[in-house]
């Protein structure tokens, strides 16, 4: 799956409070509305500027904090093609796979705000078109590839009538 | 081969000989959701056509994050949980009962069990010798319906704790110090096993504080051996029959071992906006504080309130500093009334808020104004956490919080003890 878009660059330790703030708790049962505020507390202009296929690019420990699955869900709903980070917090990472949001662990220091990227999620190949460089992402664990390929955990469970995680 | 606590529990629950790195499908003993994550879990089950609970008597739906509801959208979210409980026989823990993590250890969890919860601080129950971990709504929804979940068995970091706490220094200071030491991502994907003579000597309240904050180092779970202290706690809660010894094999394999001597610790503060941004109280003493929050699932137990009340007794809060007291559960609240602690807090100028998550999670009951600073006993201080990205959150022990309320600036509690 090839995705092409622009990089929106964030720093380290972007928490679930940055992505889906507690002060918007009342919107959690209205995800399209909550998505209009995605990442608002890290970059107030992000939600209005992001275009389908664009990328969230961040430093270390992206998604730390709450278990709220709303965080990856609204990033996906906002049209983001993938999140690229140096590392992810555990629960966010698992949630992202469950909701079908591609997450790639890679060296994001070679990507700046506004860079044009082309990403092959399956192969983990990232082309920074602006800078003319290629970046390779770490491959996902086999279990997660399986869930992602099934279209997320719900679809996986529905398709197999339970967990079918053997590679 | 020898096993860590987490390897033992997950082997037993998956019917396999599991070690760190293995992927297992494990039976779960209990599951929880709360009003922030539960409605989405119910909606996922509806999509799956599996609106049921495999173990309704161990499936607990908590209305604690916005309790009582501050607005109609949340009341409607609460209705989703009320309806699901009525339909499936799952337990509803309503607005008066308290924070999910405190309620789970008070009445539902036992040593050797597996709990998954749609809340990151589900790891609190690890203090009882259980494997307890936070997940998202879809994972927990499927766990509720099927009674199973998939897990990668985590490697374990052993945190070996020695020494005696100095006066005015508490397990909260230990966990803040530890997170500062290894970083907010220092234990990502790992289990933390707390042990050593200082842990053996620690009461359950202190162990809950440590387990609660394991996730703030990125960990999947924070575990303790179940010992005589655990047994006494379960007996007091009326389920001594559920006690069993859960302990790591002496030669189990640990990925890393950390040793901490608590007698060297000072009262410790996490500064904005990350939990690992720690300083000793002396380094930040004098910082102006507009609001103090004592309570939440991290430090809202009766032991915490006793410490705070001892410092606040006969004194009043600084007139420029609001003081909120939030007992972790109805049970704690009642005890605090019976012991006269609530009267002392009110005399000191405190506002008592309903047991629940309100101010900590930024939904209601204590939202910060622009530029305001709060010293809270809660577990995290991310930007925006208390409802306003223009606010600043410092974390400390109940003793630091009480002393800070008196002085209006971050204060060392030792002079009041």
Coordinates of C-alpha atoms in Angstrom, one line a residue:
Chain A
X1 CA 0.0 0.0 0.0
X2 CA 1.6 3.2 -1.2
X3 CA 0.6 6.5 0.5
X4 CA 1.8 9.9 -0.5
X5 CA 1.5 13.0 1.5
X6 CA 3.1 15.7 3.6
X7 CA 4.8 15.4 7.0
X8 CA 3.5 17.1 10.1
X9 CA 6.3 17.0 12.5
X10 CA 5.9 16.7 16.3
X11 CA 8.4 16.2 19.1
X12 CA 8.9 13.6 21.8
X13 CA 6.3 12.4 24.3
X14 CA 3.2 13.3 22.4
X15 CA 0.6 12.0 24.9
X16 CA -3.0 10.9 24.4
X17 CA -3.9 14.1 26.1
X18 CA -2.4 16.0 23.2
X19 CA -4.2 13.8 20.7
X20 CA -7.6 13.5 22.3
X21 CA -7.8 15.8 25.4
X22 CA -9.8 15.0 28.5
X23 CA -11.5 18.4 28.2
X24 CA -13.3 17.0 25.1
X25 CA -14.4 13.9 26.9
X26 CA -18.0 14.6 26.0
X27 CA -17.2 14.1 22.3
X28 CA -15.9 10.5 22.7
X29 CA -19.2 9.1 21.5
X30 CA -19.1 11.5 18.5
X31 CA -15.8 10.5 16.9
X32 CA -16.1 12.6 13.7
X33 CA -16.6 15.7 15.9
X34 CA -13.7 14.7 18.1
X35 CA -11.5 14.2 15.0
X36 CA -11.9 17.9 14.2
X37 CA -9.8 18.5 17.3
X38 CA -7.2 15.8 16.8
X39 CA -3.7 16.7 18.2
X40 CA -5.1 20.1 19.0
X41 CA -3.0 20.5 22.2
X42 CA 0.2 19.8 20.4
X43 CA -0.6 21.8 17.2
X44 CA -3.8 23.8 17.2
X45 CA -3.7 24.1 13.4
X46 CA -3.1 20.5 12.6
X47 CA -6.7 19.3 12.3
X48 CA -7.6 22.1 9.9
X49 CA -4.5 21.7 7.7
X50 CA -4.1 17.9 7.5
X51 CA -5.0 16.4 4.1
X52 CA -5.9 12.7 3.4
X53 CA -2.7 10.7 3.1
X54 CA -0.6 13.1 5.2
X55 CA 1.7 11.8 7.9
X56 CA 2.1 12.4 11.6
X57 CA 5.9 12.3 12.2
X58 CA 7.1 12.3 15.8
X59 CA 10.0 11.6 18.1
X60 CA 10.1 9.1 21.0
X61 CA 7.3 7.5 22.9
X62 CA 4.4 8.7 20.7
X63 CA 1.0 8.1 22.3
X64 CA 2.0 7.7 25.9
X65 CA -0.6 7.9 28.6
X66 CA -4.2 6.8 28.4
X67 CA -5.7 3.6 27.0
X68 CA -8.2 5.7 25.1
X69 CA -8.5 4.0 21.7
X70 CA -10.2 7.2 20.5
X71 CA -6.6 8.6 20.1
X72 CA -5.5 6.4 17.1
X73 CA -9.1 6.3 15.9
X74 CA -9.4 10.0 15.4
X75 CA -5.9 10.2 13.8
X76 CA -7.2 7.7 11.3
X77 CA -10.5 9.5 10.9
X78 CA -8.6 12.7 10.1
X79 CA -7.2 11.0 7.1
X80 CA -3.7 10.5 8.3
X81 CA -2.0 7.8 6.2
X82 CA 0.4 6.6 8.9
X83 CA 2.2 7.7 12.1
X84 CA 6.0 7.6 11.9
X85 CA 7.8 7.8 15.2
X86 CA 11.1 6.7 16.8
X87 CA 9.1 4.7 19.3
X88 CA 5.6 4.3 20.5
X89 CA 3.9 3.8 23.8
X90 CA 2.7 0.3 24.3
X91 CA -1.1 0.7 24.5
X92 CA -1.3 3.3 21.7
X93 CA 0.7 1.0 19.4
X94 CA -1.6 -1.9 20.0
X95 CA -4.7 0.2 19.7
X96 CA -3.4 1.7 16.4
X97 CA -3.1 -1.8 14.9
X98 CA -6.5 -2.8 16.3
X99 CA -8.2 0.1 14.6
X100 CA -6.2 -0.3 11.4
X101 CA -4.0 2.8 11.7
X102 CA -0.5 2.1 10.3
X103 CA 2.3 2.9 12.7
X104 CA 5.9 2.7 11.6
X105 CA 9.0 2.8 13.9
X106 CA 11.8 4.6 12.0
X107 CA 14.5 7.3 12.2
X108 CA 12.3 10.4 11.9
X109 CA 15.2 12.8 12.4
X110 CA 15.6 12.8 8.6
X111 CA 12.1 14.2 8.1
X112 CA 11.1 17.8 8.6
X113 CA 7.8 19.7 8.8
X114 CA 6.3 19.8 5.3
X115 CA 8.5 17.2 3.6
X116 CA 6.8 15.2 0.9
X117 CA 6.8 11.5 1.8
X118 CA 5.9 8.3 0.0
X119 CA 5.4 5.4 2.3
X120 CA 4.9 1.7 1.5
X121 CA 3.3 0.5 4.7
X122 CA 3.6 -3.2 4.0
X123 CA 7.3 -3.0 3.2
X124 CA 8.1 -0.3 5.7
X125 CA 9.8 1.8 3.0
X126 CA 9.7 5.5 3.4
X127 CA 10.9 7.9 0.7
X128 CA 11.6 11.4 1.7
X129 CA 10.9 13.0 -1.8
X130 CA 11.8 16.5 -0.6
X131 CA 15.2 15.4 0.7
X132 CA 15.8 12.6 -1.8
X133 CA 16.5 9.9 0.8
X134 CA 15.1 6.5 1.7
X135 CA 14.4 5.4 5.3
X136 CA 13.6 1.9 6.3
X137 CA 11.1 1.3 9.1
X138 CA 11.4 -1.6 11.5
X139 CA 9.1 -4.5 10.6
X140 CA 6.0 -5.0 12.6
X141 CA 5.7 -8.2 14.8
X142 CA 4.0 -11.0 12.9
X143 CA 0.9 -11.0 15.1
X144 CA 0.3 -7.3 14.3
X145 CA 0.8 -7.8 10.6
X146 CA -1.9 -10.5 10.8
X147 CA -4.4 -8.2 12.6
X148 CA -3.6 -5.2 10.4
X149 CA -4.0 -7.4 7.2
X150 CA -7.4 -8.6 8.5
X151 CA -8.5 -4.9 8.8
X152 CA -8.1 -4.6 12.6
X153 CA -8.9 -6.7 15.6
X154 CA -12.7 -6.6 15.2
X155 CA -12.5 -7.9 11.6
X156 CA -9.9 -10.4 12.7
X157 CA -12.1 -11.8 15.3
X158 CA -15.2 -11.8 13.0
X159 CA -13.3 -13.4 10.2
X160 CA -11.8 -16.2 12.2
X161 CA -14.5 -16.6 14.9
X162 CA -11.8 -16.0 17.5
X163 CA -8.1 -15.4 17.8
X164 CA -6.1 -17.0 14.9
X165 CA -2.7 -15.5 15.5
X166 CA -0.3 -18.3 14.5
X167 CA 1.9 -17.1 11.7
Chain B
X1 CA 12.9 -23.6 33.6
X2 CA 12.3 -21.0 36.3
X3 CA 9.8 -18.3 35.9
X4 CA 9.0 -14.8 36.8
X5 CA 5.6 -13.9 38.3
X6 CA 4.2 -12.8 35.0
X7 CA 5.5 -15.9 33.2
X8 CA 3.8 -18.1 35.8
X9 CA 0.5 -16.4 35.6
X10 CA 0.4 -16.3 31.8
X11 CA 1.5 -19.9 31.6
X12 CA -1.4 -21.0 33.8
X13 CA -3.9 -18.9 32.0
X14 CA -2.9 -20.0 28.5
X15 CA -2.2 -23.6 29.2
X16 CA 1.3 -23.3 27.8
X17 CA 4.8 -23.3 29.1
X18 CA 5.2 -19.5 28.4
X19 CA 8.3 -17.4 28.7
X20 CA 9.1 -13.8 27.9
X21 CA 8.6 -13.1 24.2
X22 CA 6.0 -15.8 23.6
X23 CA 2.6 -14.9 22.2
X24 CA -0.2 -16.5 24.2
X25 CA -4.0 -16.5 24.1
X26 CA -4.9 -16.2 27.8
X27 CA -8.1 -16.7 29.7
X28 CA -9.0 -13.6 31.6
X29 CA -10.5 -13.7 35.1
X30 CA -11.9 -10.1 35.0
X31 CA -12.4 -7.1 32.8
X32 CA -13.2 -3.5 33.3
X33 CA -14.2 -0.5 31.3
X34 CA -15.0 3.0 32.4
X35 CA -17.2 5.7 31.1
X36 CA -14.5 7.1 28.9
X37 CA -13.7 3.8 27.2
X38 CA -16.7 1.7 27.9
X39 CA -19.2 3.1 25.4
X40 CA -16.8 2.4 22.5
X41 CA -16.3 -1.1 23.8
X42 CA -20.1 -1.7 23.9
X43 CA -20.4 -0.2 20.4
X44 CA -17.7 -2.6 19.1
X45 CA -19.5 -5.6 20.7
X46 CA -22.7 -4.4 19.0
X47 CA -20.8 -4.4 15.6
X48 CA -19.6 -7.9 16.3
X49 CA -23.1 -9.0 17.2
X50 CA -21.7 -10.3 20.5
X51 CA -23.4 -8.1 23.1
X52 CA -22.7 -10.5 26.0
X53 CA -20.2 -11.0 28.8
X54 CA -18.4 -14.4 29.1
X55 CA -18.1 -13.7 32.9
X56 CA -20.7 -11.1 33.8
X57 CA -19.9 -11.5 37.5
X58 CA -16.3 -10.4 36.8
X59 CA -17.0 -7.8 34.2
X60 CA -17.3 -4.4 35.8
X61 CA -18.5 -1.2 34.1
X62 CA -17.4 1.9 36.0
X63 CA -18.9 5.3 35.9
X64 CA -16.1 7.2 37.5
X65 CA -14.5 9.6 35.0
X66 CA -17.4 11.9 34.8
X67 CA -19.3 11.1 38.0
X68 CA -21.8 12.6 38.6
X69 CA -22.2 13.6 34.9
X70 CA -21.4 17.2 34.2
X71 CA -23.2 17.3 30.8
X72 CA -25.8 15.6 28.8
X73 CA -23.5 13.9 26.3
X74 CA -21.8 12.1 29.2
X75 CA -25.1 11.2 30.8
X76 CA -26.0 9.5 27.4
X77 CA -22.6 7.7 27.4
X78 CA -23.4 6.5 30.9
X79 CA -26.7 5.2 29.6
X80 CA -24.9 3.0 27.2
X81 CA -23.1 1.3 30.1
X82 CA -26.2 1.1 32.3
X83 CA -28.1 -0.6 29.4
X84 CA -25.2 -3.0 28.7
X85 CA -25.1 -4.0 32.4
X86 CA -28.8 -4.5 32.5
X87 CA -28.7 -6.6 29.3
X88 CA -25.7 -8.8 30.2
X89 CA -25.7 -9.0 33.9
X90 CA -22.3 -7.3 34.1
X91 CA -21.7 -5.3 37.3
X92 CA -22.3 -1.5 37.1
X93 CA -20.2 0.5 39.6
X94 CA -22.1 3.7 39.7
X95 CA -21.2 7.4 40.3
X96 CA -21.0 7.1 44.1
X97 CA -18.7 4.1 44.3
X98 CA -15.3 5.4 43.3
X99 CA -12.4 5.0 40.9
X100 CA -12.2 1.7 38.9
X101 CA -8.7 0.8 40.0
X102 CA -9.4 1.3 43.7
X103 CA -12.7 -0.6 43.4
X104 CA -11.1 -3.5 41.6
X105 CA -8.6 -4.1 44.4
X106 CA -11.1 -3.5 47.1
X107 CA -13.7 -6.0 45.9
X108 CA -12.8 -7.9 42.8
X109 CA -9.2 -9.0 42.2
X110 CA -7.1 -11.8 43.7
X111 CA -3.6 -13.1 43.5
X112 CA -2.6 -15.1 40.4
X113 CA -5.5 -13.7 38.3
X114 CA -5.5 -11.9 35.0
X115 CA -7.3 -8.6 34.5
X116 CA -7.6 -6.5 31.4
X117 CA -9.0 -3.1 31.6
X118 CA -9.8 -0.3 29.2
X119 CA -7.8 2.2 31.4
X120 CA -4.1 2.5 31.5
X121 CA -3.9 2.3 35.3
X122 CA -5.5 -1.1 35.4
X123 CA -2.0 -2.3 36.3
X124 CA -2.8 -1.2 39.9
X125 CA -4.1 -4.7 40.7
X126 CA -0.6 -6.1 40.1
X127 CA 0.0 -5.2 43.8
X128 CA -2.2 -8.1 44.7
X129 CA 0.0 -10.5 42.7
X130 CA -2.2 -10.5 39.7
X131 CA -1.4 -9.8 36.0
X132 CA -3.3 -6.6 35.3
X133 CA -2.9 -4.5 32.2
X134 CA -4.5 -1.6 30.3
X135 CA -5.7 -2.0 26.8
X136 CA -8.0 -0.2 24.4
X137 CA -11.8 -0.5 24.1
X138 CA -11.7 -3.1 21.2
X139 CA -9.3 -5.4 23.0
X140 CA -11.3 -5.3 26.2
X141 CA -14.6 -5.7 24.3
X142 CA -13.4 -8.9 22.8
X143 CA -12.1 -10.0 26.2
X144 CA -15.5 -9.3 27.7
X145 CA -17.3 -11.3 25.1
X146 CA -14.9 -14.2 24.7
X147 CA -13.2 -14.4 28.1
X148 CA -9.8 -14.3 26.3
X149 CA -7.2 -12.0 25.1
X150 CA -3.9 -12.3 23.3
X151 CA -0.7 -11.2 25.0
X152 CA 3.0 -11.1 24.3
X153 CA 4.6 -12.3 27.5
X154 CA 6.7 -9.4 28.7
X155 CA 10.3 -9.5 29.8
X156 CA 10.6 -8.5 33.5
X157 CA 12.6 -5.8 35.1
X158 CA 13.3 -6.6 38.8
X159 CA 13.1 -3.6 41.0
X160 CA 14.8 -4.6 44.2
X161 CA 14.1 -2.2 47.0
X162 CA 16.1 -2.0 50.2
X163 CA 16.3 0.3 53.2
X164 CA 13.8 2.2 55.3
X165 CA 11.8 5.2 54.3
X166 CA 13.0 8.3 56.2
X167 CA 10.3 10.3 57.9
X168 CA 8.2 12.3 55.3
X169 CA 9.3 10.0 52.4
X170 CA 6.8 7.5 51.0
X171 CA 6.3 4.9 48.3
X172 CA 5.0 7.8 46.0
X173 CA 8.5 9.3 46.2
X174 CA 10.0 6.0 45.4
X175 CA 7.9 5.5 42.2
X176 CA 8.5 9.1 41.1
X177 CA 12.2 8.7 41.7
X178 CA 12.2 5.4 39.8
X179 CA 10.4 6.8 36.8
X180 CA 12.7 9.8 36.8
X181 CA 15.6 7.3 36.8
X182 CA 14.6 5.1 33.9
X183 CA 12.4 7.6 31.9
X184 CA 8.7 7.6 30.9
X185 CA 9.6 5.0 28.2
X186 CA 12.2 3.2 30.2
X187 CA 10.1 0.1 30.7
X188 CA 8.0 0.1 27.6
X189 CA 6.6 -3.4 26.8
X190 CA 8.2 -4.8 30.1
X191 CA 6.8 -6.0 33.4
X192 CA 8.1 -4.5 36.6
X193 CA 8.5 -6.8 39.5
X194 CA 8.9 -5.0 42.8
X195 CA 10.6 -6.9 45.5
X196 CA 13.2 -6.7 48.3
X197 CA 13.0 -6.0 52.0
X198 CA 11.5 -2.6 51.7
X199 CA 8.7 -4.0 49.5
X200 CA 8.2 -6.9 52.0
X201 CA 7.8 -4.3 54.7
X202 CA 5.4 -2.1 52.7
X203 CA 1.7 -2.0 53.3
X204 CA -0.8 -2.7 50.5
X205 CA -1.5 1.0 50.1
X206 CA 2.1 1.7 49.2
X207 CA 2.2 -1.3 46.8
X208 CA -0.9 0.0 45.0
X209 CA 0.8 3.3 44.6
X210 CA 3.8 1.7 42.9
X211 CA 1.7 -0.7 40.8
X212 CA -0.6 2.1 39.7
X213 CA 2.3 4.1 38.3
X214 CA 4.1 1.2 36.5
X215 CA 2.5 2.4 33.3
X216 CA 4.1 5.8 33.7
X217 CA 7.5 4.1 33.0
X218 CA 5.8 2.6 30.0
X219 CA 5.4 -0.9 31.6
X220 CA 2.7 -3.4 30.7
X221 CA 2.3 -4.5 34.3
X222 CA 3.7 -3.9 37.8
X223 CA 3.7 -7.0 39.9
X224 CA 4.3 -8.0 43.5
X225 CA 4.6 -11.4 45.1
X226 CA 1.5 -12.2 47.1
X227 CA 2.5 -12.6 50.8
X228 CA 1.2 -12.3 54.3
X229 CA 0.4 -8.6 53.8
X230 CA -1.6 -9.5 50.8
X231 CA -3.4 -12.2 52.7
X232 CA -4.3 -9.8 55.5
X233 CA -5.6 -7.3 53.0
X234 CA -7.9 -9.9 51.4
X235 CA -9.1 -11.0 54.8
X236 CA -10.0 -7.5 55.7
X237 CA -11.9 -7.2 52.5
X238 CA -13.8 -10.4 53.3
X239 CA -12.1 -12.7 50.8
X240 CA -9.3 -14.3 52.7
X241 CA -10.2 -17.6 50.9
X242 CA -9.0 -16.2 47.6
X243 CA -5.5 -15.7 48.9
X244 CA -2.8 -17.9 47.4
X245 CA 1.0 -17.4 47.4
X246 CA 2.3 -16.1 44.1
X247 CA 6.0 -15.7 43.9
X248 CA 8.7 -15.7 41.3
X249 CA 11.1 -18.7 41.2
X250 CA 14.4 -17.6 42.8
X251 CA 16.4 -18.1 39.7
X252 CA 13.9 -16.6 37.2
X253 CA 15.4 -14.7 34.3
X254 CA 15.1 -10.9 34.5
X255 CA 16.1 -8.6 31.7
X256 CA 17.4 -6.0 34.0
X257 CA 17.8 -5.6 37.8
X258 CA 17.5 -2.2 39.4
X259 CA 18.4 -1.7 43.1
X260 CA 17.1 1.3 45.0
X261 CA 17.8 2.1 48.7
X262 CA 14.8 4.1 49.9
X263 CA 16.7 5.5 52.9
X264 CA 18.5 7.7 50.4
X265 CA 15.3 9.2 48.9
X266 CA 14.0 12.7 49.4
X267 CA 10.4 13.9 48.9
X268 CA 10.2 13.9 45.1
X269 CA 8.2 16.0 42.6
X270 CA 7.4 15.4 38.9
X271 CA 7.5 18.8 37.1
X272 CA 5.5 19.8 34.1
X273 CA 4.8 18.2 31.6
X274 CA 6.2 14.7 31.9
X275 CA 6.2 12.3 34.9
X276 CA 9.9 11.6 34.4
X277 CA 10.8 15.3 34.9
X278 CA 11.6 14.7 38.5
X279 CA 13.3 16.9 41.1
X280 CA 13.7 16.7 44.8
X281 CA 11.3 18.9 46.8
X282 CA 14.2 21.2 47.8
X283 CA 14.9 22.0 44.1
X284 CA 11.3 23.3 43.5
X285 CA 10.2 24.5 46.9
X286 CA 8.7 27.9 46.7
X287 CA 7.0 27.4 43.3
X288 CA 3.6 29.1 43.5
X289 CA 0.6 26.7 43.4
X290 CA -3.0 27.7 42.7
X291 CA -4.6 24.3 43.4
X292 CA -3.8 21.2 45.4
X293 CA -5.5 17.9 44.7
X294 CA -5.2 15.1 47.2
X295 CA -6.8 11.9 46.1
X296 CA -7.4 9.9 42.9
X297 CA -6.6 6.2 42.2
X298 CA -2.9 6.8 42.9
X299 CA -3.1 8.3 46.4
X300 CA -6.7 8.6 47.5
X301 CA -6.7 5.8 50.0
X302 CA -7.4 6.1 53.7
X303 CA -3.6 5.8 54.5
X304 CA -3.0 8.8 52.2
X305 CA -5.8 10.9 53.7
X306 CA -4.5 10.1 57.2
X307 CA -1.1 11.5 56.3
X308 CA -2.6 14.7 54.7
X309 CA -5.0 15.2 57.7
X310 CA -2.1 14.9 60.2
X311 CA -0.3 17.8 58.4
X312 CA -3.4 19.9 57.9
X313 CA -5.0 19.5 61.3
X314 CA -5.4 22.8 63.1
X315 CA -4.1 24.7 60.0
X316 CA -5.7 26.3 57.1
X317 CA -4.9 26.3 53.4
X318 CA -3.2 29.4 52.0
X319 CA -5.9 31.8 50.9
X320 CA -4.5 31.8 47.3
X321 CA -4.5 28.0 47.0
X322 CA -7.6 25.9 46.5
X323 CA -7.5 22.5 48.2
X324 CA -9.4 19.5 46.7
X325 CA -9.8 16.2 48.5
X326 CA -11.0 13.3 46.4
X327 CA -11.3 9.9 48.2
X328 CA -10.6 7.0 45.9
X329 CA -13.8 5.2 46.7
X330 CA -17.0 5.4 48.8
X331 CA -15.4 3.0 51.2
X332 CA -12.5 5.3 51.7
X333 CA -14.8 8.3 52.0
X334 CA -16.9 6.6 54.7
X335 CA -13.8 5.6 56.7
X336 CA -12.5 9.2 56.4
X337 CA -15.7 10.4 57.8
X338 CA -15.7 7.9 60.7
X339 CA -12.1 8.8 61.5
X340 CA -12.9 12.5 61.5
X341 CA -10.5 13.2 58.7
X342 CA -13.1 14.9 56.5
X343 CA -14.0 17.4 59.3
X344 CA -10.3 18.3 59.6
X345 CA -10.0 18.8 55.8
X346 CA -13.1 21.1 55.8
X347 CA -11.8 23.0 58.8
X348 CA -8.6 23.5 56.8
X349 CA -10.5 25.0 54.0
X350 CA -10.8 22.0 51.6
X351 CA -13.5 21.2 49.1
X352 CA -14.4 17.5 49.2
X353 CA -15.2 16.1 45.8
X354 CA -17.0 13.0 44.9
X355 CA -15.0 9.8 44.7
X356 CA -14.0 9.5 41.0
X357 CA -11.5 10.7 38.4
X358 CA -12.9 14.2 37.7
X359 CA -10.0 16.7 38.2
X360 CA -7.2 14.3 37.4
X361 CA -8.6 13.5 34.0
X362 CA -9.7 17.1 33.2
X363 CA -13.4 16.4 32.8
X364 CA -14.8 18.4 35.7
X365 CA -14.5 19.2 39.4
X366 CA -11.1 21.0 39.4
X367 CA -10.1 22.2 35.9
X368 CA -7.2 24.6 35.8
X369 CA -7.3 28.1 34.6
X370 CA -4.8 29.5 32.1
X371 CA -1.3 29.7 33.5
X372 CA -2.4 28.1 36.8
X373 CA -0.3 25.4 38.6
X374 CA -1.5 22.4 40.5
X375 CA 0.3 20.1 42.9
X376 CA -1.6 16.8 42.7
X377 CA -1.1 13.3 44.1
X378 CA -2.4 11.8 40.8
X379 CA -0.3 9.7 38.5
X380 CA 0.4 11.9 35.5
X381 CA 1.0 15.5 34.6
X382 CA 0.8 15.7 30.8
X383 CA 0.0 19.0 29.2
X384 CA -3.7 19.4 29.2
X385 CA -4.3 16.6 31.6
X386 CA -6.3 18.7 34.0
X387 CA -8.6 20.1 31.3
X388 CA -6.4 23.0 30.2
X389 CA -3.2 22.9 28.0
X390 CA -2.3 26.2 29.5
X391 CA -2.1 24.7 33.0
X392 CA 1.0 23.2 34.8
X393 CA 0.9 20.1 36.9
X394 CA 3.3 19.0 39.6
X395 CA 3.1 15.5 41.2
X396 CA 3.9 14.7 44.7
X397 CA 3.0 12.6 47.8
X398 CA 0.0 13.4 49.9
X399 CA 2.4 14.9 52.5
X400 CA 3.9 17.2 50.0
X401 CA 0.4 18.2 48.8
X402 CA -0.8 19.0 52.3
X403 CA 2.3 21.1 53.1
X404 CA 1.9 22.8 49.8
X405 CA -1.7 23.7 50.5
X406 CA -0.7 25.4 53.7
X407 CA 2.1 27.4 52.3
X408 CA 0.7 28.1 48.8
X409 CA 4.0 27.1 47.3
X410 CA 5.6 23.7 46.9
X411 CA 6.7 22.8 50.4
X412 CA 8.7 20.2 52.2
X413 CA 6.4 18.2 54.4
X414 CA 9.0 17.2 56.9
X415 CA 8.8 20.3 59.0
X416 CA 5.1 19.5 59.7
X417 CA 5.7 15.9 60.8

